[in-house]
Amino acid sequence: MPPVPPDSPDPRRPGVGRRAVLGAAASVAPMLAGLSAPASAAPSRRRPRTLPGGGDLGPNVLVFDPSTPGIQAALDEVFRQQESAQFGTGRYALLFRPGTYHGLNAQIGFYTSIAGLGLSPDDTTINGDVTVDAGWLGGNATQNFWRSAENLAVVPANGTNRWAVAQAAPFRRMHVRGGLNLSPTGYGWASGGYIADSRIDGQVGPYSQQQWYTRDSAIGSWLNGVWNMVFSGVEGAPAQSFPNPPYTTLETTPVSREKPFLYVRDSEFRVFLPERRTNSRGVTWGNGTPRGTSLSLSEFYVARPGDLAATLNQALAQGLHLLLTPGIYHLDQPIRVERARTVVLGLGYATVVPDGGVTALKVADVDGVRLAGFLIDAGPVNSATLLEVGPPGASRDHSADPITVQDVFVRIGGAGAGRATTSMVINSRHTIVDHTWVWRADHGTGVGWDINRADYGIVVNGDDVLATGLFVEHFNKYDVQWYGQRGRTVFFQNEKAYDAPNQAAIQDGPVKGYAAYKVGDNVTSHEGWGLGSYCYYNVDPAIVQHNGFAAPDTPGVRFHDLLVVSLGGNGQYEHVINETGAPTSGTSTTPSTVVSYP
């Protein structure tokens, strides 16, 4: 989970156990009778000889138009179920057809996505608010995970919209016709977050947010920074000034391709595939129709919870794409994506759980695959890997049509026992990892140093890989290991594992602790901007971490704007990167920084 200043009383409640979410059908008006019980409870469907494309999106996708009665009641009922269901089984997507909606306050809880169905955010306007706050946790927003807002224009009721989130809560393709407040009511603790392809006409106020990454957007102004605020390709971004204020500002983003999204055209559901951009800046939709192509929903297998992995793979083998509707999918074999330009898109935080120690999803070394919008939740039997992009030794050039991994999140433990040796392996060249949170749980159920064991977060073997918005936390050994050449990372947020029992448990040979981000010894070209690592060793506060970052000492390996933080003196860093950077200072919770390395 995100850091909480430990020199104040810790408000974090005991981990929320796995809980059943009551079906809405029993408790809401008849017009909402389609709102289902937990989607994971759906029965398996028989495998047909030939799988059809298209079809109904299922009971946990609620589609509104401006004439729909009772919209606010429907939004409130979903929020009632999801507000504090941190490890629950409910999954929902709230979709708004183009038009104007008045007087709504869409409060967004766990595993809930809200989105417009136009080609531009301005096609779907909510006169009201799309709100995330932290009343459920006493004003502490550091656990407001797994929710999203996309492709809407919002005219806030009081002039400022509140979006107080932590990790895995993207704000994409949004137009806020006013200001945006990223902190909870009362300005309590907050630890997020990610904005992309969005326009905020007024001021963005992060207030208590400890870190944030904004990409390819336009803002009126930015109020403040705490530890690590990173901007790439953002019109209106503050000037480069790290560490005081802690702004890292790149004029452009090296390579980007926005996330696929669902929209309607002539009453038909389609999926838009934005085109790749280089040295990008600003939103993709500012001049009307965005650039890209689209697919009919009939070209997708519309998966429902209860579908077997064999069914999903049959659909892929038939040449269909995959649309994962909200719910939980148990897999007894990997989903295998072997065809170039295949799309696997999840709605409402669709969650895949690999059973029996299998890998959840494997991608062949082919062009243009797009993985987006789903959660991988490790199963109780150890998986060697959870997501593999390209097989070992992958070497094809994908520069013109890269594989993208966007809003794909990984969790080990928290919702129950889970184990995985390595969460995500990137073998294919030119892959873009655009916003991920890879998390070994520090709270919830099935949590403990050797219970939800997960040694490695992300391993990058492919050359020319770009990460924009990389959040990786709490792994038993290395959080990120990067062995490919010419890798680049724009923004990194990390916490070392809280629960290390003692110094010996994290010794990397003679080195004290495993670096959060390690570049392989044979790498000659690598670059990173705006990278932070925090420690909070609450089991043994005497633990010493030699550094947050480790890399070859060679001119081609360069870092800009690094920081390490010891939260309240629970553990200490001796250096920032390699042997460079001052140690953290006692209980001060003050970052130690390095502006440029080497």
XYZ file of C-alpha atoms in Angstrom:
598
model
C 0.000 0.000 0.000
C 1.110 3.609 -0.244
C 3.177 5.166 2.516
C 1.558 6.774 5.532
C 3.647 9.199 7.589
C 4.435 6.878 10.510
C 5.437 9.598 12.949
C 1.704 10.244 13.434
C -0.786 7.756 14.881
C -1.400 5.109 12.221
C -5.073 5.241 11.179
C -4.885 2.141 9.019
C -7.492 -0.357 9.975
C -6.808 -4.083 10.142
C -6.810 -5.649 6.702
C -10.242 -6.089 5.218
C -10.884 -9.775 4.633
C -12.417 -11.219 1.505
C -16.039 -10.244 1.670
C -19.107 -11.103 -0.307
C -20.869 -8.135 -1.851
C -24.642 -8.295 -1.698
C -26.355 -8.531 -5.031
C -28.034 -5.312 -5.992
C -31.038 -7.109 -7.372
C -32.304 -7.678 -3.860
C -32.059 -4.088 -2.732
C -32.684 -1.588 -5.510
C -35.582 -0.414 -7.607
C -36.915 -2.774 -10.276
C -35.192 -0.776 -13.025
C -31.912 -1.985 -11.543
C -32.936 -5.613 -11.272
C -30.188 -6.518 -13.728
C -27.469 -5.525 -11.266
C -26.096 -8.925 -10.389
C -24.701 -10.743 -7.415
C -20.893 -11.067 -7.377
C -19.967 -11.753 -10.958
C -17.613 -14.573 -10.022
C -20.652 -16.644 -9.066
C -21.867 -16.949 -12.659
C -22.092 -20.551 -13.904
C -19.765 -21.903 -16.561
C -21.056 -21.802 -20.115
C -20.712 -24.720 -22.459
C -18.114 -24.368 -25.150
C -19.819 -23.974 -28.520
C -18.374 -25.374 -31.702
C -17.818 -21.888 -33.106
C -17.782 -18.960 -30.761
C -19.789 -15.890 -31.772
C -18.497 -12.351 -31.682
C -20.319 -9.522 -29.966
C -23.253 -9.904 -27.659
C -24.555 -8.566 -24.391
C -22.129 -6.906 -21.981
C -23.644 -8.622 -18.980
C -25.451 -7.532 -15.832
C -22.524 -5.689 -14.242
C -22.223 -3.184 -17.082
C -24.785 -0.421 -16.560
C -25.416 1.684 -19.663
C -27.179 5.025 -19.267
C -28.486 7.677 -21.617
C -29.811 11.109 -20.632
C -33.404 9.812 -20.579
C -32.686 6.858 -18.268
C -34.739 7.191 -15.074
C -33.118 6.787 -11.681
C -29.482 7.248 -12.708
C -28.444 8.749 -9.365
C -30.103 5.890 -7.455
C -28.230 3.359 -9.567
C -24.910 5.120 -8.996
C -25.577 5.317 -5.268
C -26.414 1.615 -5.030
C -23.208 0.545 -6.759
C -21.223 2.870 -4.502
C -22.987 1.505 -1.421
C -21.748 -1.944 -2.330
C -18.261 -0.915 -3.429
C -17.256 1.968 -1.154
C -15.319 -0.149 1.354
C -15.206 -3.507 -0.497
C -11.431 -3.352 -0.880
C -11.068 -7.099 -1.330
C -14.627 -7.878 -2.363
C -15.836 -9.699 -5.455
C -18.094 -7.058 -7.014
C -17.015 -5.557 -10.345
C -18.895 -2.793 -12.210
C -18.639 -0.610 -15.303
C -20.837 2.510 -15.506
C -21.156 3.641 -19.141
C -22.790 6.867 -20.326
C -23.981 7.302 -23.885
C -23.211 10.662 -25.506
C -25.352 13.523 -24.285
C -25.681 15.865 -21.320
C -26.506 14.698 -17.805
C -27.562 17.045 -15.033
C -27.200 17.058 -11.259
C -25.256 13.817 -10.826
C -22.660 12.933 -8.211
C -21.050 9.676 -9.310
C -19.120 8.436 -6.282
C -16.652 5.796 -7.440
C -15.738 2.920 -5.145
C -13.550 -0.167 -5.494
C -13.500 -2.085 -8.797
C -15.739 0.476 -10.447
C -15.063 2.190 -13.766
C -17.039 5.128 -15.114
C -16.712 6.085 -18.783
C -18.344 7.993 -21.574
C -19.218 6.322 -24.862
C -18.307 9.096 -27.273
C -15.244 9.473 -29.468
C -14.339 12.610 -27.517
C -14.799 13.304 -23.805
C -16.825 16.360 -24.787
C -19.443 14.110 -26.391
C -20.607 13.082 -22.908
C -21.016 15.849 -20.339
C -21.887 15.407 -16.679
C -23.042 18.596 -14.996
C -22.048 17.421 -11.560
C -19.166 15.414 -10.126
C -17.209 12.196 -10.544
C -15.991 11.794 -6.990
C -13.492 9.764 -5.010
C -13.175 10.625 -1.325
C -12.012 8.718 1.740
C -14.826 8.807 4.259
C -14.776 5.017 4.465
C -11.239 5.136 5.948
C -11.529 8.194 8.170
C -10.190 10.647 5.606
C -7.130 8.562 4.663
C -6.993 8.143 0.871
C -3.917 5.888 0.742
C -6.048 2.771 0.121
C -8.314 4.162 -2.597
C -7.140 1.626 -5.191
C -8.683 -0.055 -8.276
C -11.132 2.426 -9.820
C -11.098 4.607 -12.927
C -12.692 7.463 -14.852
C -12.407 7.787 -18.636
C -13.729 9.729 -21.596
C -16.086 12.174 -19.861
C -16.471 15.931 -19.594
C -17.301 17.048 -16.061
C -18.657 20.439 -15.035
C -18.149 20.304 -11.238
C -21.031 21.527 -9.100
C -18.812 23.796 -6.988
C -16.173 24.429 -9.635
C -13.720 21.722 -8.494
C -13.970 17.952 -8.896
C -12.475 15.678 -6.190
C -10.416 12.628 -7.238
C -8.570 11.484 -4.085
C -7.015 8.215 -5.140
C -3.995 6.037 -4.577
C -2.554 3.428 -6.948
C -4.348 1.694 -9.850
C -6.872 4.520 -10.283
C -6.319 6.110 -13.706
C -7.939 9.341 -14.854
C -7.838 9.095 -18.683
C -9.343 11.126 -21.528
C -11.171 13.373 -19.079
C -12.134 17.023 -19.549
C -12.707 18.826 -16.255
C -14.299 22.189 -16.951
C -13.033 23.563 -13.671
C -10.450 22.511 -11.114
C -9.345 19.099 -9.865
C -8.636 18.343 -6.187
C -6.547 15.199 -5.657
C -6.820 15.122 -1.849
C -9.574 13.824 0.437
C -11.902 16.034 2.454
C -9.830 17.421 5.317
C -6.597 17.109 3.299
C -5.758 13.722 4.841
C -3.037 11.402 3.640
C -2.983 10.546 -0.053
C -0.623 8.568 -2.251
C -1.399 8.379 -5.984
C -1.693 8.643 -8.921
C -1.995 8.958 -12.742
C -3.567 11.292 -15.306
C -3.270 10.887 -19.080
C -4.796 12.421 -22.220
C -6.872 14.800 -20.094
C -7.650 18.484 -19.998
C -8.221 20.266 -16.697
C -9.259 23.829 -17.452
C -8.556 25.105 -13.948
C -6.010 24.328 -11.273
C -4.910 20.858 -10.222
C -4.427 20.782 -6.441
C -2.557 17.684 -5.244
C -2.264 19.059 -1.694
C -1.254 15.972 0.370
C -0.512 13.684 -2.581
C 2.997 12.344 -2.082
C 3.621 11.563 -5.751
C 1.830 11.871 -9.074
C 2.458 11.329 -12.794
C 0.667 13.310 -15.516
C 1.198 12.446 -19.190
C 0.179 14.058 -22.488
C -2.422 16.395 -21.040
C -3.264 20.090 -20.646
C -3.796 21.846 -17.333
C -4.594 25.375 -16.247
C -2.035 25.275 -13.428
C -0.538 22.980 -10.788
C -0.634 23.986 -7.124
C 2.075 22.167 -5.167
C 4.263 19.094 -4.767
C 5.208 16.885 -1.818
C 7.906 14.388 -2.886
C 7.726 13.483 -6.572
C 5.564 15.150 -9.209
C 6.384 14.118 -12.792
C 5.025 15.561 -16.044
C 5.704 14.505 -19.625
C 4.062 16.142 -22.612
C 1.815 18.311 -20.418
C 0.740 21.759 -21.591
C 0.693 24.101 -18.599
C 2.975 21.916 -16.461
C 5.235 23.672 -13.956
C 8.849 24.185 -14.950
C 11.552 21.664 -14.113
C 12.681 22.375 -10.545
C 13.415 19.102 -8.706
C 13.952 18.804 -5.780
C 12.470 22.122 -4.645
C 9.652 22.100 -5.679
C 9.887 18.396 -6.603
C 8.826 18.807 -10.236
C 10.318 16.686 -13.018
C 9.090 18.058 -16.337
C 9.707 16.613 -19.799
C 8.424 18.659 -22.723
C 7.244 15.523 -24.541
C 6.671 11.821 -23.956
C 9.092 9.704 -26.030
C 6.466 7.261 -27.350
C 2.805 6.881 -26.460
C -0.306 5.146 -27.681
C -3.469 5.769 -25.725
C -5.529 2.990 -24.224
C -8.278 1.363 -26.329
C -11.773 2.414 -25.325
C -15.376 1.428 -25.922
C -17.670 3.860 -27.754
C -20.927 3.863 -29.699
C -21.447 4.708 -33.348
C -24.941 4.515 -34.840
C -26.052 2.565 -31.738
C -23.299 -0.013 -32.313
C -20.633 -0.665 -29.708
C -17.123 -0.370 -31.094
C -13.597 -0.283 -29.670
C -11.378 2.615 -30.711
C -7.647 1.978 -31.080
C -5.675 5.242 -30.832
C -2.609 5.505 -33.035
C 0.985 5.594 -31.841
C 2.597 9.003 -31.260
C 6.238 9.951 -30.879
C 7.457 12.941 -28.877
C 3.834 13.522 -27.944
C 2.394 16.491 -26.106
C -1.152 17.439 -25.175
C -4.395 15.512 -25.612
C -5.235 13.311 -28.602
C -8.807 14.593 -28.928
C -8.298 18.356 -28.915
C -9.085 18.834 -32.600
C -12.126 16.619 -32.780
C -12.017 12.998 -33.839
C -8.874 11.283 -32.493
C -6.522 9.526 -34.861
C -6.697 5.759 -34.998
C -8.832 2.866 -36.128
C -11.783 1.026 -34.668
C -13.192 -2.460 -34.376
C -16.782 -3.598 -34.189
C -17.807 -5.396 -31.023
C -18.691 -8.304 -33.338
C -14.938 -8.815 -33.740
C -14.610 -9.486 -30.004
C -15.492 -12.504 -27.949
C -17.465 -10.917 -25.128
C -16.304 -13.010 -22.192
C -18.380 -13.572 -19.085
C -17.248 -14.808 -15.658
C -17.358 -18.589 -15.678
C -15.806 -18.858 -19.136
C -12.949 -21.352 -19.136
C -9.439 -20.507 -20.312
C -9.968 -23.029 -23.114
C -12.946 -20.990 -24.318
C -10.977 -17.740 -24.265
C -8.143 -19.399 -26.180
C -10.564 -20.870 -28.703
C -11.909 -17.365 -29.325
C -8.409 -16.048 -29.863
C -7.579 -18.941 -32.180
C -10.683 -18.091 -34.236
C -9.283 -14.607 -34.771
C -11.491 -12.811 -32.271
C -10.292 -10.212 -29.783
C -11.247 -10.484 -26.108
C -13.515 -8.173 -24.131
C -13.536 -9.249 -20.470
C -16.772 -8.080 -18.858
C -16.721 -7.287 -15.127
C -16.163 -10.249 -12.843
C -13.604 -12.813 -11.742
C -12.193 -15.415 -14.143
C -10.407 -18.531 -12.895
C -7.852 -19.922 -15.314
C -6.458 -23.456 -15.407
C -4.143 -22.594 -18.304
C -2.669 -19.354 -19.662
C -4.595 -17.078 -21.967
C -2.416 -17.232 -25.099
C -2.270 -14.204 -27.368
C -0.476 -15.318 -30.513
C -1.920 -13.154 -33.287
C -0.539 -9.722 -34.143
C -2.660 -6.705 -33.180
C -4.918 -8.670 -30.842
C -6.790 -6.588 -28.256
C -7.525 -7.872 -24.756
C -9.646 -5.226 -23.020
C -11.194 -5.486 -19.573
C -14.209 -3.592 -18.256
C -14.895 -2.828 -14.605
C -11.627 -4.267 -13.306
C -12.247 -7.731 -14.708
C -9.947 -9.981 -12.682
C -8.128 -13.119 -13.801
C -6.907 -15.636 -11.237
C -4.415 -18.305 -12.343
C -5.147 -21.592 -10.583
C -2.699 -24.416 -10.009
C 0.402 -22.281 -10.518
C -0.131 -21.420 -14.191
C 0.790 -18.117 -15.831
C -2.284 -15.948 -16.344
C -1.446 -14.567 -19.788
C 1.293 -15.087 -22.382
C 1.855 -12.931 -25.453
C 3.799 -14.130 -28.500
C 6.511 -11.963 -30.058
C 4.129 -10.269 -32.500
C 3.284 -6.694 -33.437
C 0.692 -4.423 -31.953
C -0.930 -6.452 -29.185
C -2.876 -4.247 -26.749
C -3.499 -5.429 -23.190
C -5.620 -3.025 -21.160
C -7.882 -2.614 -18.179
C -7.730 -5.774 -16.075
C -6.341 -7.104 -12.815
C -4.273 -10.278 -12.364
C -4.708 -11.752 -8.887
C -2.190 -14.464 -7.971
C -3.587 -17.806 -6.873
C -2.612 -19.846 -3.789
C -0.305 -22.181 -5.730
C 2.918 -20.413 -6.694
C 3.099 -19.219 -10.302
C 6.555 -18.820 -11.812
C 5.195 -15.782 -13.657
C 1.832 -14.036 -13.919
C 2.199 -12.080 -17.175
C 4.731 -12.781 -19.938
C 5.046 -10.345 -22.840
C 7.023 -12.234 -25.467
C 8.783 -15.574 -24.989
C 12.352 -15.798 -23.661
C 14.786 -14.597 -26.301
C 12.212 -12.507 -28.163
C 14.062 -10.239 -30.587
C 11.722 -8.907 -33.286
C 11.645 -5.181 -34.000
C 8.265 -3.767 -32.946
C 9.187 -0.079 -33.124
C 6.490 0.751 -35.693
C 3.722 -1.159 -33.868
C 4.634 -1.893 -30.257
C 2.903 -4.100 -27.733
C 1.199 -1.965 -25.082
C 0.342 -2.903 -21.494
C -1.995 -0.258 -20.037
C -3.875 -0.222 -16.739
C -2.949 -3.873 -16.260
C -2.519 -4.388 -12.529
C -1.062 -7.278 -10.557
C -1.781 -8.281 -6.957
C -0.224 -10.992 -4.807
C -2.198 -11.545 -1.604
C -4.683 -9.249 0.096
C -7.846 -10.862 -1.262
C -6.611 -14.255 -0.066
C -3.527 -16.404 -0.331
C -1.432 -15.695 -3.419
C 2.113 -16.510 -4.495
C 4.241 -15.790 -7.580
C 7.988 -15.815 -8.108
C 7.941 -13.049 -10.744
C 4.871 -10.975 -11.516
C 5.542 -9.459 -14.936
C 8.203 -10.347 -17.502
C 8.726 -8.145 -20.569
C 10.731 -9.958 -23.240
C 9.483 -8.278 -26.435
C 11.353 -5.268 -27.779
C 9.753 -1.803 -27.868
C 6.973 -2.757 -25.432
C 5.255 0.219 -23.770
C 4.141 -0.325 -20.175
C 1.831 2.626 -19.612
C 0.579 2.745 -16.035
C 0.766 -0.381 -13.953
C 0.661 -1.142 -10.247
C 2.368 -4.401 -9.350
C 1.690 -5.022 -5.675
C 2.653 -7.640 -3.165
C -0.012 -6.915 -0.573
C 0.976 -5.491 2.807
C -2.536 -5.749 4.256
C -5.677 -7.822 3.807
C -5.860 -11.611 4.121
C -3.207 -14.094 3.083
C -0.416 -11.659 3.928
C 2.980 -12.374 5.505
C 6.670 -12.529 4.608
C 6.484 -16.197 3.586
C 2.727 -16.367 3.009
C 2.243 -14.162 -0.048
C 5.817 -14.770 -1.155
C 6.739 -12.855 -4.308
C 10.440 -12.334 -4.915
C 10.411 -10.163 -8.046
C 7.989 -7.562 -9.379
C 8.897 -6.680 -12.969
C 11.752 -8.139 -15.023
C 12.543 -6.426 -18.342
C 14.666 -8.489 -20.713
C 13.612 -6.859 -23.971
C 15.513 -3.982 -25.561
C 13.997 -0.530 -26.173
C 11.209 -0.938 -23.594
C 9.519 2.219 -22.274
C 7.636 2.492 -18.967
C 5.448 5.533 -18.337
C 3.945 5.436 -14.867
C 5.542 2.484 -13.062
C 4.288 1.612 -9.569
C 5.870 -1.523 -8.024
C 5.771 -2.284 -4.311
C 6.742 -4.618 -1.456
C 8.506 -7.507 -3.176
C 10.639 -9.877 -1.121
C 13.711 -9.216 -3.278
C 14.002 -6.891 -6.305
C 10.978 -4.833 -7.273
C 12.301 -4.008 -10.766
C 15.174 -5.651 -12.647
C 16.040 -4.230 -16.065
C 18.355 -6.231 -18.334
C 17.346 -4.912 -21.764
C 19.319 -2.214 -23.566
C 18.020 1.317 -24.153
C 15.261 1.046 -21.587
C 13.510 4.185 -20.346
C 11.264 4.900 -17.367
C 9.318 8.097 -16.822
C 8.089 8.075 -13.188
C 8.585 5.241 -10.714
C 7.028 4.808 -7.285
C 8.136 2.088 -4.903
C 7.978 0.927 -1.333
C 10.233 -1.796 -0.057
C 8.494 -4.678 1.739
C 7.281 -3.485 5.121
C 7.325 -6.933 6.664
C 10.966 -8.008 6.295
C 11.597 -9.807 9.601
C 15.261 -8.805 9.969
C 18.378 -7.649 8.132
C 19.400 -11.177 7.168
C 16.126 -11.756 5.339
C 16.911 -9.058 2.767
C 20.670 -9.479 2.340
C 21.703 -9.501 -1.313
C 25.013 -11.249 -0.742
C 27.249 -8.626 0.873
C 24.813 -5.813 0.024
C 22.296 -4.579 2.587
C 18.927 -5.011 0.972
C 17.757 -5.486 -2.593
C 17.554 -2.272 -4.597
C 14.051 -1.238 -5.615
C 15.201 -0.676 -9.198
C 18.253 -2.530 -10.500
C 19.734 -2.104 -13.952
C 21.677 -5.183 -15.047
C 25.468 -5.122 -14.933
C 25.792 -5.618 -18.707
C 23.453 -2.776 -19.678
C 25.228 0.107 -21.431
C 22.247 2.366 -22.213
C 19.347 3.201 -19.893
C 17.582 6.359 -18.710
C 15.077 7.236 -16.006
C 13.290 10.386 -14.845
C 11.493 11.005 -11.550
C 12.065 7.786 -9.601
C 11.326 7.322 -5.889
C 11.736 4.527 -3.350
C 10.474 4.542 0.250
C 11.149 2.229 3.175
C 8.960 1.514 6.180
C 10.364 -1.553 7.906
C 7.763 -1.802 10.623
C 8.707 -5.292 11.840
C 12.396 -4.455 12.345
C 12.964 -0.673 12.166
C 16.716 -1.250 12.537
C 16.994 -2.625 8.978
C 19.405 -0.730 6.720
C 18.853 -0.542 2.959
C 22.115 0.232 1.135
C 20.374 2.115 -1.686
C 17.132 2.477 -3.553
C 18.697 2.230 -7.022
C 21.570 0.159 -8.415
C 23.030 0.473 -11.894
C 26.262 0.078 -13.840
C 28.567 3.053 -13.516
C 28.766 3.887 -17.207
C 28.035 7.106 -19.145
C 25.160 5.571 -21.100
C 23.172 4.733 -17.969
C 21.639 7.993 -16.755
C 19.116 8.992 -14.113
C 17.402 12.283 -13.387
C 15.629 13.311 -10.189
C 15.896 10.377 -7.804
C 14.764 10.231 -4.202
C 14.630 7.837 -1.277
C 12.573 8.358 1.890
C 12.692 6.628 5.256
C 9.203 6.884 6.685
C 9.581 8.006 10.272
C 12.878 6.226 10.755
C 11.507 2.729 10.196
C 14.597 1.563 8.360
C 17.232 3.733 6.722
C 18.839 4.164 3.298
C 22.603 4.611 3.206
C 22.567 6.054 -0.340
C 20.192 6.959 -3.154
C 21.893 5.225 -6.112
C 24.989 3.058 -5.916
C 27.334 4.919 -3.531
C 25.843 8.321 -4.351
C 23.427 10.383 -2.282
C 23.226 11.208 1.397
C 21.703 8.747 3.864
C 18.164 9.359 5.021
C 17.961 11.314 8.249
C 16.646 9.555 11.313
C 12.928 10.022 11.837
C 12.566 13.171 9.738
C 10.760 11.553 6.758
C 12.755 13.933 4.560
C 13.771 12.722 1.094
C 17.401 12.275 0.165
C 17.746 13.296 -3.473
C 20.077 13.015 -6.450
C 19.334 15.395 -9.324
C 21.571 13.756 -11.912
C 23.511 10.492 -12.108
C 26.244 9.935 -13.013
